[in-house]
Short mmCIF file of C-alpha atoms in Angstrom, two decimals:
data_model
loop_
_atom_site.label_atom_id
_atom_site.label_comp_id
_atom_site.label_asym_id
_atom_site.label_seq_id
_atom_site.Cartn_x
_atom_site.Cartn_y
_atom_site.Cartn_z
CA MET A 127 106.47 150.42 -9.20
CA SER A 128 108.17 149.68 -12.29
CA VAL A 129 111.83 148.21 -12.43
CA PRO A 130 113.96 149.94 -14.16
CA THR A 131 115.52 147.56 -16.71
CA PHE A 132 119.51 147.71 -17.87
CA THR A 133 121.31 146.84 -21.00
CA ILE A 134 125.52 146.36 -21.01
CA PRO A 135 127.40 147.86 -24.58
CA ALA A 136 128.49 145.17 -26.80
CA GLU A 137 132.16 146.12 -25.88
CA LYS A 138 132.04 145.95 -22.12
CA LEU A 139 131.97 141.97 -22.72
CA THR A 140 133.86 141.67 -26.16
CA GLN A 141 136.33 143.28 -25.13
CA LEU A 142 136.30 139.94 -22.51
CA GLY A 143 136.45 137.78 -25.11
CA LEU A 144 132.77 136.85 -24.98
CA ARG A 145 130.38 136.83 -27.88
CA PHE A 146 127.60 140.31 -26.72
CA SER A 147 124.11 137.98 -27.75
CA ASP A 148 120.62 138.91 -26.03
CA ASN A 149 120.56 136.68 -23.72
CA ILE A 150 123.53 138.02 -21.63
CA HIS A 151 120.77 139.66 -18.86
CA TYR A 152 122.93 142.58 -16.57
CA GLN A 153 122.00 143.80 -13.14
CA LEU A 154 118.65 141.73 -13.33
CA THR A 155 117.35 143.08 -9.16
CA PRO A 156 116.97 140.24 -6.76
CA GLU A 157 112.95 139.31 -7.91
CA GLU A 158 115.10 138.92 -11.47
CA LEU A 159 117.46 136.39 -11.05
CA VAL A 160 115.03 134.30 -8.49
CA GLN A 161 112.83 133.04 -10.95
CA ASP A 162 115.39 133.22 -13.10
CA THR A 163 117.15 130.33 -10.87
CA LEU A 164 113.59 129.22 -10.77
CA ARG A 165 112.73 128.83 -14.13
CA ILE A 166 116.29 126.63 -14.57
CA GLY A 167 114.98 124.07 -12.26
CA GLU A 168 117.69 125.20 -9.19
CA GLY A 169 115.98 126.47 -6.31
CA GLU A 170 113.41 126.32 -4.49
CA LEU A 171 111.59 129.24 -1.58
CA ASN A 172 111.68 128.33 1.98
CA ASP A 173 108.22 128.98 3.79
CA THR A 174 109.79 133.10 4.66
CA GLY A 175 110.31 133.55 0.85
CA ALA A 176 114.49 133.33 0.73
CA LEU A 177 116.00 131.18 -2.54
CA VAL A 178 116.96 126.97 -1.65
CA ILE A 179 119.68 126.96 -3.27
CA LYS A 180 122.69 123.73 -4.16
CA THR A 181 126.01 123.94 -4.48
CA GLY A 182 127.36 120.78 -6.24
CA LYS A 183 129.72 118.67 -5.00
CA PHE A 184 131.34 121.48 -3.84
CA THR A 185 129.80 123.21 -0.35
CA GLY A 186 133.39 124.53 1.55
CA ARG A 187 136.47 126.93 0.03
CA SER A 188 139.13 124.38 -1.53
CA PRO A 189 141.84 125.58 -0.97
CA LYS A 190 144.56 123.61 -2.27
CA ASP A 191 143.09 124.36 -5.64
CA LYS A 192 143.48 127.89 -5.31
CA PHE A 193 146.51 129.52 -7.53
CA ILE A 194 148.00 132.83 -8.17
CA VAL A 195 149.27 133.51 -11.02
CA LYS A 196 153.35 133.80 -10.49
CA ASP A 197 154.36 136.57 -12.44
CA GLU A 198 156.83 139.59 -12.65
CA LEU A 199 154.41 141.46 -10.46
CA THR A 200 154.15 138.61 -7.73
CA ALA A 201 156.89 136.33 -7.48
CA LYS A 202 158.62 138.38 -4.74
CA THR A 203 155.65 139.49 -3.24
CA VAL A 204 153.63 137.02 -2.41
CA ASP A 205 154.14 134.15 0.46
CA TRP A 206 154.69 131.37 -1.56
CA ASN A 207 152.95 128.54 0.20
CA ASP A 208 150.88 125.24 1.13
CA PHE A 209 147.36 128.76 0.08
CA ASN A 210 149.23 131.21 -1.84
CA ILE A 211 149.77 128.51 -4.41
CA PRO A 212 152.00 129.17 -8.12
CA LEU A 213 150.23 128.68 -11.54
CA GLU A 214 152.55 129.40 -14.47
CA PRO A 215 151.27 132.72 -17.05
CA LEU A 216 150.69 129.85 -19.50
CA TYR A 217 148.85 128.67 -17.39
CA PHE A 218 146.25 131.09 -17.24
CA ASP A 219 145.78 131.72 -20.19
CA ARG A 220 145.09 128.22 -21.34
CA ILE A 221 142.51 128.67 -18.20
CA PHE A 222 141.00 131.85 -19.77
CA ASP A 223 140.72 130.39 -23.57
CA SER A 224 138.37 127.35 -22.03
CA ILE A 225 136.32 129.65 -19.73
CA MET A 226 135.42 131.71 -22.48
CA ALA A 227 135.49 129.06 -25.05
CA TYR A 228 133.08 127.48 -22.59
CA MET A 229 130.87 130.79 -21.63
CA ASN A 230 130.15 131.56 -25.72
CA ARG A 231 128.47 127.92 -25.54
CA LEU A 232 126.16 129.07 -23.32
CA PRO A 233 122.57 129.59 -24.03
CA GLU A 234 121.90 132.41 -21.37
CA MET A 235 124.30 134.05 -19.04
CA TRP A 236 124.63 136.70 -15.65
CA VAL A 237 126.62 140.07 -15.25
CA ARG A 238 126.49 142.31 -12.89
CA ASP A 239 128.68 145.85 -11.92
CA CYS A 240 129.30 146.23 -7.85
CA TYR A 241 132.45 147.53 -6.04
CA ALA A 242 134.08 146.95 -2.59
CA CYS A 243 135.27 149.13 0.05
CA ALA A 244 132.96 151.78 2.13
CA ASP A 245 135.89 154.09 2.39
CA PRO A 246 135.56 155.57 -0.76
CA ARG A 247 138.93 156.60 -0.90
CA TYR A 248 140.31 152.05 -1.49
CA ARG A 249 136.33 151.55 -3.58
CA LEU A 250 137.49 148.55 -6.16
CA ASN A 251 135.15 148.47 -9.26
CA ILE A 252 133.92 144.34 -10.00
CA ARG A 253 132.18 142.76 -12.85
CA VAL A 254 131.16 139.28 -12.27
CA VAL A 255 130.19 137.37 -15.16
CA ASN A 256 128.23 134.82 -14.06
CA GLU A 257 127.09 131.17 -15.10
CA LYS A 258 124.23 130.68 -13.07
CA PRO A 259 121.88 133.22 -11.63
CA TRP A 260 121.56 132.22 -7.76
CA ILE A 261 125.94 133.53 -7.59
CA ASN A 262 124.95 136.28 -9.81
CA LEU A 263 122.45 136.78 -6.79
CA PHE A 264 125.12 136.29 -3.97
CA ALA A 265 126.88 139.01 -5.77
CA HIS A 266 124.98 141.50 -6.08
CA ASN A 267 124.45 140.44 -2.08
CA MET A 268 127.88 140.16 -0.81
CA PHE A 269 129.46 143.39 -2.95
CA LEU A 270 128.59 147.45 -1.86
CA ARG A 271 125.71 148.15 -4.56
CA PRO A 272 126.32 151.30 -6.72
CA GLU A 273 124.05 153.68 -7.91
CA GLU A 274 122.27 153.32 -11.12
CA GLU A 275 122.76 156.66 -12.54
CA GLU A 276 126.67 155.31 -12.21
CA LEU A 277 126.15 152.07 -14.69
CA GLU A 278 126.59 154.34 -17.19
CA THR A 279 130.24 154.90 -17.02
CA PHE A 280 131.48 151.87 -14.74
CA ARG A 281 134.15 151.50 -15.46
CA PRO A 282 135.58 147.80 -14.08
CA ASP A 283 138.91 147.46 -12.32
CA TRP A 284 138.41 142.98 -11.67
CA HIS A 285 136.58 141.04 -12.89
CA ILE A 286 135.46 137.86 -11.93
CA ILE A 287 134.20 135.26 -13.89
CA SER A 288 132.58 132.20 -12.86
CA ALA A 289 132.01 128.76 -14.76
CA PRO A 290 130.68 126.34 -11.81
CA GLY A 291 130.08 123.77 -15.08
CA LEU A 292 133.56 123.45 -16.66
CA LYS A 293 135.60 121.31 -15.74
CA LEU A 294 138.92 121.74 -16.44
CA ASP A 295 141.55 119.35 -17.67
CA PRO A 296 143.86 118.89 -15.38
CA VAL A 297 147.30 118.59 -17.99
CA LYS A 298 146.65 121.80 -20.29
CA CYS A 299 146.20 123.71 -17.41
CA GLY A 300 147.90 122.46 -14.52
CA THR A 301 145.64 122.56 -11.56
CA ARG A 302 145.39 119.29 -9.30
CA GLN A 303 141.91 118.54 -10.51
CA GLU A 304 139.17 120.04 -12.29
CA ASN A 305 138.30 122.76 -10.07
CA ALA A 306 140.64 125.81 -9.06
CA ALA A 307 140.09 129.10 -8.50
CA VAL A 308 142.48 130.90 -10.46
CA VAL A 309 144.54 135.12 -9.08
CA SER A 310 145.66 136.62 -11.39
CA PHE A 311 147.14 140.61 -10.85
CA ARG A 312 148.33 141.66 -13.98
CA HIS A 313 144.66 141.01 -15.32
CA LYS A 314 143.29 141.87 -12.61
CA MET A 315 140.89 138.92 -13.09
CA ILE A 316 139.62 136.35 -11.13
CA LEU A 317 138.79 133.13 -12.87
CA ILE A 318 136.02 130.17 -11.07
CA ALA A 319 135.83 126.98 -13.08
CA GLY A 320 134.65 123.45 -11.80
CA THR A 321 133.31 125.01 -7.92
CA GLY A 322 129.41 126.40 -7.09
CA TYR A 323 130.69 127.54 -4.08
CA THR A 324 129.91 130.84 -4.18
CA GLY A 325 132.79 131.37 -0.91
CA GLU A 326 135.04 130.79 -3.81
CA THR A 327 134.13 134.56 -5.27
CA LYS A 328 133.80 136.40 -1.94
CA LYS A 329 136.83 135.76 -0.94
CA GLY A 330 138.85 135.73 -4.48
CA ILE A 331 137.69 139.86 -3.75
CA PHE A 332 139.32 139.22 -0.71
CA THR A 333 142.62 137.86 -1.03
CA ILE A 334 143.50 140.82 -4.12
CA LEU A 335 143.38 143.21 -1.38
CA ASN A 336 144.95 141.29 1.40
CA TYR A 337 147.39 142.39 -1.16
CA ILE A 338 146.57 145.76 -2.58
CA LEU A 339 145.45 147.66 0.49
CA PRO A 340 148.60 146.69 3.30
CA LEU A 341 151.07 146.47 0.19
CA GLU A 342 149.70 149.73 -1.75
CA GLN A 343 148.09 151.82 -0.15
CA LYS A 344 148.93 151.03 3.85
CA VAL A 345 145.63 149.86 4.74
CA LEU A 346 145.89 147.01 7.48
CA SER A 347 143.30 144.13 5.28
CA MET A 348 141.85 142.04 8.59
CA HIS A 349 139.63 138.82 8.82
CA CYS A 350 137.42 140.00 10.98
CA SER A 351 133.21 141.08 12.11
CA ALA A 352 133.42 144.56 14.05
CA ASN A 353 130.48 147.10 15.45
CA MET A 354 130.43 150.91 15.92
CA GLY A 355 128.54 151.87 19.91
CA GLU A 356 127.02 155.55 19.77
CA ALA A 357 130.66 156.81 21.44
CA GLY A 358 132.03 156.17 17.92
CA ASP A 359 134.03 153.68 19.38
CA THR A 360 134.35 150.76 16.78
CA ALA A 361 134.65 146.44 18.19
CA ILE A 362 136.67 144.55 16.18
CA PHE A 363 136.57 140.76 16.28
CA PHE A 364 138.91 138.30 14.94
CA GLY A 365 138.24 134.79 14.87
CA LEU A 366 138.40 131.37 12.66
CA SER A 367 134.77 130.32 10.61
CA GLY A 368 132.23 129.18 13.48
CA THR A 369 133.85 130.97 16.17
CA GLY A 370 130.61 133.55 16.52
CA LYS A 371 131.99 136.27 14.21
CA THR A 372 129.22 136.95 12.93
CA THR A 373 127.11 136.38 15.83
CA LEU A 374 129.14 138.16 18.42
CA SER A 375 129.33 140.69 15.63
CA ALA A 376 125.11 141.30 15.91
CA ASP A 377 124.84 143.65 18.77
CA PRO A 378 121.05 145.09 19.04
CA ASN A 379 123.06 148.11 21.23
CA ARG A 380 125.88 148.46 18.47
CA LYS A 381 125.66 149.10 15.01
CA LEU A 382 126.95 146.69 12.99
CA ILE A 383 129.84 147.74 10.40
CA GLY A 384 129.82 144.46 8.54
CA ASP A 385 130.71 139.67 10.15
CA ASP A 386 133.74 138.70 7.74
CA GLU A 387 136.16 141.44 6.10
CA HIS A 388 137.09 145.54 6.78
CA GLY A 389 140.24 147.76 6.88
CA TRP A 390 141.89 149.74 9.11
CA THR A 391 142.47 152.72 8.32
CA ASN A 392 144.11 156.32 9.93
CA ASP A 393 141.44 156.92 10.82
CA GLY A 394 139.18 153.88 11.29
CA VAL A 395 137.38 150.39 10.13
CA PHE A 396 135.70 149.75 7.14
CA ASN A 397 133.76 147.50 5.69
CA PHE A 398 135.34 145.83 1.92
CA GLU A 399 131.09 144.54 1.71
CA GLY A 400 127.95 145.02 1.18
CA GLY A 401 126.78 141.55 3.07
CA CYS A 402 126.75 138.77 5.10
CA TYR A 403 127.41 135.24 4.63
CA ALA A 404 125.85 133.64 7.78
CA LYS A 405 126.87 129.92 9.02
CA CYS A 406 123.63 128.48 9.59
CA ILE A 407 123.83 125.46 10.90
CA ASP A 408 121.42 125.09 14.58
CA LEU A 409 120.27 128.63 14.01
CA SER A 410 117.66 129.59 15.44
CA GLU A 411 115.19 132.54 16.63
CA GLU A 412 116.13 132.56 20.03
CA LYS A 413 119.57 132.75 20.10
CA GLU A 414 121.03 134.97 16.28
CA PRO A 415 117.38 136.67 15.98
CA GLU A 416 119.09 139.38 13.29
CA ILE A 417 120.05 136.31 11.12
CA PHE A 418 116.97 134.49 11.45
CA HIS A 419 114.64 137.10 11.04
CA ALA A 420 117.16 137.87 7.40
CA ILE A 421 116.17 134.73 5.55
CA LYS A 422 113.29 136.26 3.62
CA PRO A 423 113.37 137.53 -0.03
CA GLY A 424 116.55 138.29 -1.31
CA ALA A 425 118.54 135.92 0.38
CA LEU A 426 119.83 133.46 -0.86
CA VAL A 427 120.55 130.09 1.65
CA GLU A 428 122.47 127.84 0.35
CA ASN A 429 122.83 123.87 1.29
CA VAL A 430 120.55 123.19 3.64
CA ARG A 431 117.35 120.34 3.80
CA PHE A 432 113.90 122.08 4.69
CA PHE A 433 111.91 119.41 6.87
CA GLU A 434 110.12 116.53 5.21
CA GLY A 435 106.42 117.23 3.25
CA THR A 436 107.57 120.87 4.04
CA ASN A 437 109.22 123.97 2.88
CA ARG A 438 110.89 125.15 5.98
CA ILE A 439 114.30 124.37 6.35
CA ASN A 440 115.93 122.36 9.29
CA PHE A 441 118.60 124.35 10.37
CA ALA A 442 119.94 121.60 12.37
CA ASP A 443 120.23 119.19 9.36
CA GLY A 444 124.12 119.17 8.61
CA SER A 445 123.70 115.87 5.87
CA ILE A 446 124.59 117.99 2.99
CA THR A 447 126.99 120.07 5.05
CA GLU A 448 128.18 122.16 8.00
CA ASN A 449 129.07 124.60 6.30
CA THR A 450 125.43 125.52 5.64
CA ARG A 451 125.33 129.73 4.79
CA VAL A 452 122.82 132.55 3.99
CA SER A 453 124.04 135.62 1.89
CA TYR A 454 122.10 138.56 2.35
CA PRO A 455 122.10 142.54 2.25
CA LEU A 456 124.14 144.73 5.21
CA ASP A 457 120.40 146.41 5.17
CA PHE A 458 118.54 143.24 5.87
CA ILE A 459 120.29 143.86 9.17
CA SER A 460 118.13 145.75 11.40
CA ASN A 461 121.03 148.04 12.57
CA ALA A 462 123.71 148.21 10.21
CA LEU A 463 125.82 151.08 9.63
CA GLU A 464 124.58 153.41 6.16
CA PRO A 465 127.11 153.57 5.20
CA SER A 466 129.63 151.26 6.89
CA ILE A 467 132.48 153.22 7.57
CA GLY A 468 133.06 152.78 11.80
CA GLY A 469 135.50 155.43 14.23
CA MET A 470 139.14 153.65 15.36
CA PRO A 471 139.02 150.93 17.57
CA LYS A 472 138.34 150.89 21.90
CA ASN A 473 138.39 147.17 21.76
CA ILE A 474 139.67 144.23 19.58
CA PHE A 475 138.24 140.34 20.35
CA PHE A 476 140.68 137.31 19.35
CA LEU A 477 137.33 134.17 19.07
CA THR A 478 138.43 130.92 19.55
CA CYS A 479 136.45 128.24 20.27
CA ASP A 480 139.20 125.97 22.26
CA ALA A 481 136.76 122.60 21.77
CA TYR A 482 139.98 121.54 24.53
CA GLY A 483 138.00 123.12 27.38
CA VAL A 484 141.22 124.78 28.37
CA LEU A 485 140.87 128.23 27.24
CA PRO A 486 139.43 130.75 29.63
CA PRO A 487 135.98 132.37 28.94
CA ILE A 488 137.83 135.72 28.25
CA SER A 489 140.84 137.22 29.59
CA LYS A 490 143.08 140.31 28.81
CA LEU A 491 146.37 139.87 26.40
CA SER A 492 149.15 141.93 27.42
CA PRO A 493 150.60 143.97 23.62
CA GLY A 494 153.06 141.11 23.11
CA GLN A 495 149.95 138.48 24.41
CA ALA A 496 147.87 140.04 21.24
CA MET A 497 150.81 138.90 19.12
CA TYR A 498 150.96 135.90 19.80
CA GLN A 499 147.74 135.02 19.74
CA PHE A 500 147.26 136.89 15.98
CA ILE A 501 150.10 135.71 14.07
CA SER A 502 149.48 132.06 16.17
CA GLY A 503 145.04 132.04 15.32
CA TYR A 504 143.98 129.40 16.91
CA THR A 505 140.70 127.84 17.27
CA ALA A 506 139.66 123.80 16.98
CA LYS A 507 137.34 121.69 15.53
CA VAL A 508 135.24 119.62 17.41
CA ALA A 509 134.43 115.73 16.36
CA GLY A 510 132.05 115.03 13.65
CA THR A 511 132.40 118.50 11.94
CA GLU A 512 134.80 117.10 9.28
CA THR A 513 135.30 113.12 7.75
CA GLY A 514 138.17 111.20 10.13
CA ILE A 515 137.26 113.77 13.32
CA THR A 516 136.32 112.38 17.10
CA GLU A 517 137.63 114.00 19.50
CA PRO A 518 138.60 118.31 19.47
CA LYS A 519 141.36 119.81 16.50
CA SER A 520 143.88 122.25 16.64
CA THR A 521 143.76 124.33 13.84
CA PHE A 522 146.32 127.49 13.88
CA SER A 523 145.85 129.83 11.01
CA ALA A 524 147.20 132.82 10.76
CA CYS A 525 146.48 136.86 11.73
CA PHE A 526 142.96 134.58 11.58
CA GLY A 527 143.50 134.21 7.56
CA ALA A 528 146.06 132.14 5.93
CA PRO A 529 143.93 130.60 3.45
CA PHE A 530 143.84 134.67 2.27
CA LEU A 531 147.12 136.15 2.76
CA PRO A 532 148.83 136.74 -0.04
CA LEU A 533 151.83 138.20 2.04
CA HIS A 534 153.86 137.18 4.01
CA PRO A 535 151.61 137.08 8.06
CA GLY A 536 154.28 139.25 9.51
CA ARG A 537 153.71 142.31 7.22
CA TYR A 538 149.22 141.80 8.82
CA ALA A 539 150.87 140.74 12.23
CA GLU A 540 153.88 144.46 11.56
CA MET A 541 150.61 147.22 10.74
CA LEU A 542 148.14 145.78 13.72
CA GLY A 543 150.78 145.86 16.33
CA GLU A 544 151.61 149.21 15.72
CA LYS A 545 148.03 150.23 15.46
CA MET A 546 147.32 148.22 18.68
CA LYS A 547 149.74 150.85 20.08
CA GLU A 548 149.28 154.07 18.42
CA HIS A 549 145.60 153.98 19.55
CA LYS A 550 146.00 152.33 23.03
CA VAL A 551 143.96 149.21 21.87
CA LYS A 552 142.44 146.62 24.41
CA VAL A 553 142.82 143.50 23.55
CA TRP A 554 141.06 140.50 24.98
CA LEU A 555 140.83 136.50 24.37
CA ILE A 556 137.21 135.20 23.82
CA ASN A 557 136.73 131.33 24.35
CA THR A 558 133.21 130.76 22.81
CA GLY A 559 133.88 126.81 22.84
CA TRP A 560 133.84 124.48 25.99
CA THR A 561 133.46 124.98 29.24
CA GLY A 562 133.94 122.03 32.61
CA GLY A 563 136.01 119.70 30.24
CA ALA A 564 136.37 119.19 26.61
CA PHE A 565 134.06 118.23 23.79
CA GLY A 566 132.49 115.16 25.16
CA THR A 567 132.22 115.76 28.40
CA GLY A 568 132.35 119.21 28.93
CA SER A 569 129.39 122.09 27.13
CA ARG A 570 129.70 124.45 24.94
CA MET A 571 129.61 127.81 26.50
CA LYS A 572 126.33 129.76 26.91
CA LEU A 573 125.95 132.76 23.52
CA SER A 574 124.66 134.62 26.77
CA TYR A 575 127.44 134.15 28.65
CA THR A 576 129.39 135.11 26.86
CA ARG A 577 127.59 138.23 24.84
CA ALA A 578 127.11 139.70 29.04
CA MET A 579 131.22 139.81 28.51
CA ILE A 580 131.84 141.17 26.23
CA THR A 581 129.86 143.89 26.92
CA ALA A 582 131.64 144.20 29.79
CA ALA A 583 134.40 144.73 28.16
CA LEU A 584 133.04 147.08 25.80
CA GLU A 585 131.86 149.50 28.74
CA GLY A 586 134.81 148.99 30.91
CA LYS A 587 133.57 146.83 33.20
CA LEU A 588 136.44 145.39 33.31
CA ASP A 589 138.42 148.31 34.06
CA ASP A 590 138.17 148.09 38.02
CA THR A 591 137.85 144.13 38.22
CA ALA A 592 140.69 142.59 40.15
CA PHE A 593 142.02 139.47 37.74
CA THR A 594 144.99 136.27 38.78
CA ILE A 595 147.66 135.30 35.91
CA ASP A 596 146.73 132.03 34.02
CA PRO A 597 149.16 130.16 35.20
CA VAL A 598 150.50 128.09 31.88
CA PHE A 599 149.41 130.68 29.50
CA GLY A 600 149.94 133.71 31.21
CA VAL A 601 146.99 135.65 30.21
CA ALA A 602 144.31 138.45 32.29
CA VAL A 603 141.79 136.80 33.79
CA PRO A 604 139.25 138.25 35.30
CA VAL A 605 138.05 136.86 38.66
CA SER A 606 134.36 138.48 38.43
CA CYS A 607 132.46 139.50 35.16
CA PRO A 608 128.31 141.26 35.23
CA GLY A 609 125.71 138.61 34.27
CA VAL A 610 128.37 135.63 34.64
CA PRO A 611 128.70 132.96 37.59
CA GLN A 612 131.98 133.51 38.32
CA ASN A 613 132.84 129.59 38.72
CA ILE A 614 133.43 129.51 35.52
CA LEU A 615 135.69 131.86 34.93
CA ILE A 616 138.60 130.17 36.16
CA PRO A 617 139.20 127.04 33.01
CA ARG A 618 140.38 125.03 35.49
CA GLN A 619 137.73 124.52 38.36
CA THR A 620 135.10 124.20 36.38
CA TRP A 621 136.69 120.69 35.96
CA ALA A 622 135.62 117.67 37.65
CA SER A 623 139.34 116.76 37.99
CA ALA A 624 142.15 119.49 38.46
CA GLU A 625 144.21 116.56 37.50
CA ALA A 626 142.98 115.70 33.80
CA TYR A 627 142.73 119.76 32.60
CA ASP A 628 146.74 120.54 33.61
CA ALA A 629 147.25 117.48 31.43
CA GLN A 630 145.00 119.20 28.50
CA ALA A 631 146.38 122.66 29.16
CA ARG A 632 150.54 121.32 28.65
CA ASN A 633 148.81 119.50 26.02
CA LEU A 634 147.10 122.99 24.44
CA ALA A 635 150.35 124.95 25.10
CA GLN A 636 152.75 122.51 23.47
CA GLN A 637 151.16 122.76 20.05
CA PHE A 638 151.24 125.99 20.14
CA VAL A 639 154.90 126.68 20.86
CA LYS A 640 155.09 123.99 17.77
CA ASN A 641 153.59 125.89 15.72
CA PHE A 642 154.72 129.13 16.52
CA GLU A 643 158.68 127.59 16.07
CA LYS A 644 158.45 128.71 12.24
CA TYR A 645 157.52 132.83 13.02
CA ALA A 646 160.46 132.40 16.08
CA ALA A 647 163.28 133.72 14.07
CA GLY A 648 161.09 136.52 12.40
CA VAL A 649 159.46 138.12 16.05
CA SER A 650 161.02 140.28 18.18
CA LYS A 651 161.87 138.85 22.23
CA GLU A 652 158.48 140.15 24.20
CA ILE A 653 156.56 138.19 21.43
CA LEU A 654 158.09 135.27 21.87
CA MET A 655 157.68 135.84 26.18
CA ALA A 656 154.10 136.38 25.67
CA GLY A 657 153.40 132.31 24.72
CA PRO A 658 152.76 129.63 27.35
CA LYS A 659 154.45 128.46 29.79
CA ILE A 660 154.87 124.67 29.81
#
């Protein structure tokens, strides 16, 4: 079978300031991009045929180096803070000129046309220009792919230009250091320099959609995974990295809509992306078969090591980073929904990995509690995942995605609250973290139990179950759940010392209350009263 080849008209690049040459590779297939990566010596194939690369100095996002240009469009609309860092237009121009000069010196580059948003009403066309073929493969995997006949008339709404080999001059460019990811809503452009971490590409688009959709389209943008049952009922899974969004949405009995970024319209939920970006640390066929089997030709695996003397990935090895990743097209998952547009949500799950071992493994939330937990966005990192962390460390990230939210968190929370109440959505808090004690003493909640709890909630098997109220957090905890040992549902009963549990629960409750102080003036009494009681 012959592989179609495409050429890009010169004017499509010269309008950007790029010099057109024969060494611009346009719309290459995954197979061609893999071969180009191997040719330049920047990747290896593993034993299943996936491409394995290293992203260099940066193996994760660098939030302190993400900037939004502060201009007439954004000055009064963006919520300027530690994540939304302003950059003067002058500096954007300098960074753009630096990147253009750098790209024009390269012997070759890779260009791809793609788009975001599966719902055609909100489609966003994207042109990606890359220094590296493997970042272009990432864009192929993660964004939606136009049909061949669409390419001739394709017009990009936004550009992403990625130059990981370019080191910026911080003084000249107004940056913190030599790397930066810069968003300009006026130029409709994302510039990425000095970092090879592929996640900057997808999160750049997520950031702009979190601005455009709520502000201009009245669509709620969400950092969540989603799947749909046979009856068309959608389930949404909110959660920070490491809480189980990708894992728990990959349910063999439900169609996967997507694993990370979605929009909620007046008639359903749609995926922003065309692929999945799953964590690989401790990946196993037994626990996560869909993700495990997606690591095949066309997949891009980042920052893993092989077992010595082989090309077999050692998924337990986090010596490069705990943030090992694999990207692959959505159709690598056997039960992916096509197109990735689901019905109206019936259940929402807030996922938290509570390393303190305090929160119940499943609890039902009132509307006020749901809003309180959404605005709080809690999880806890465990010792060993980051340098300097020797005990559980709480993380509060508003709306379960603060680093990607250009608008004030209250805007997203208000929209979610309206939709939850209008459609009478059930909301559940799921603790995928520790039971029987904190990290180091207790044990991680079994994935099979978490799946059983979520399945019971989805199938309505908890509707007639008796609930008890947690005395500190006020949430409703089922006293029984099919497929789950009764003795793990009430966390206090799993600890060897009830007094030690009570002390830990008070400690976590105090952290919730302190974190929420900055939101107290802007929320209703119902939400304020839904916090934990100390």
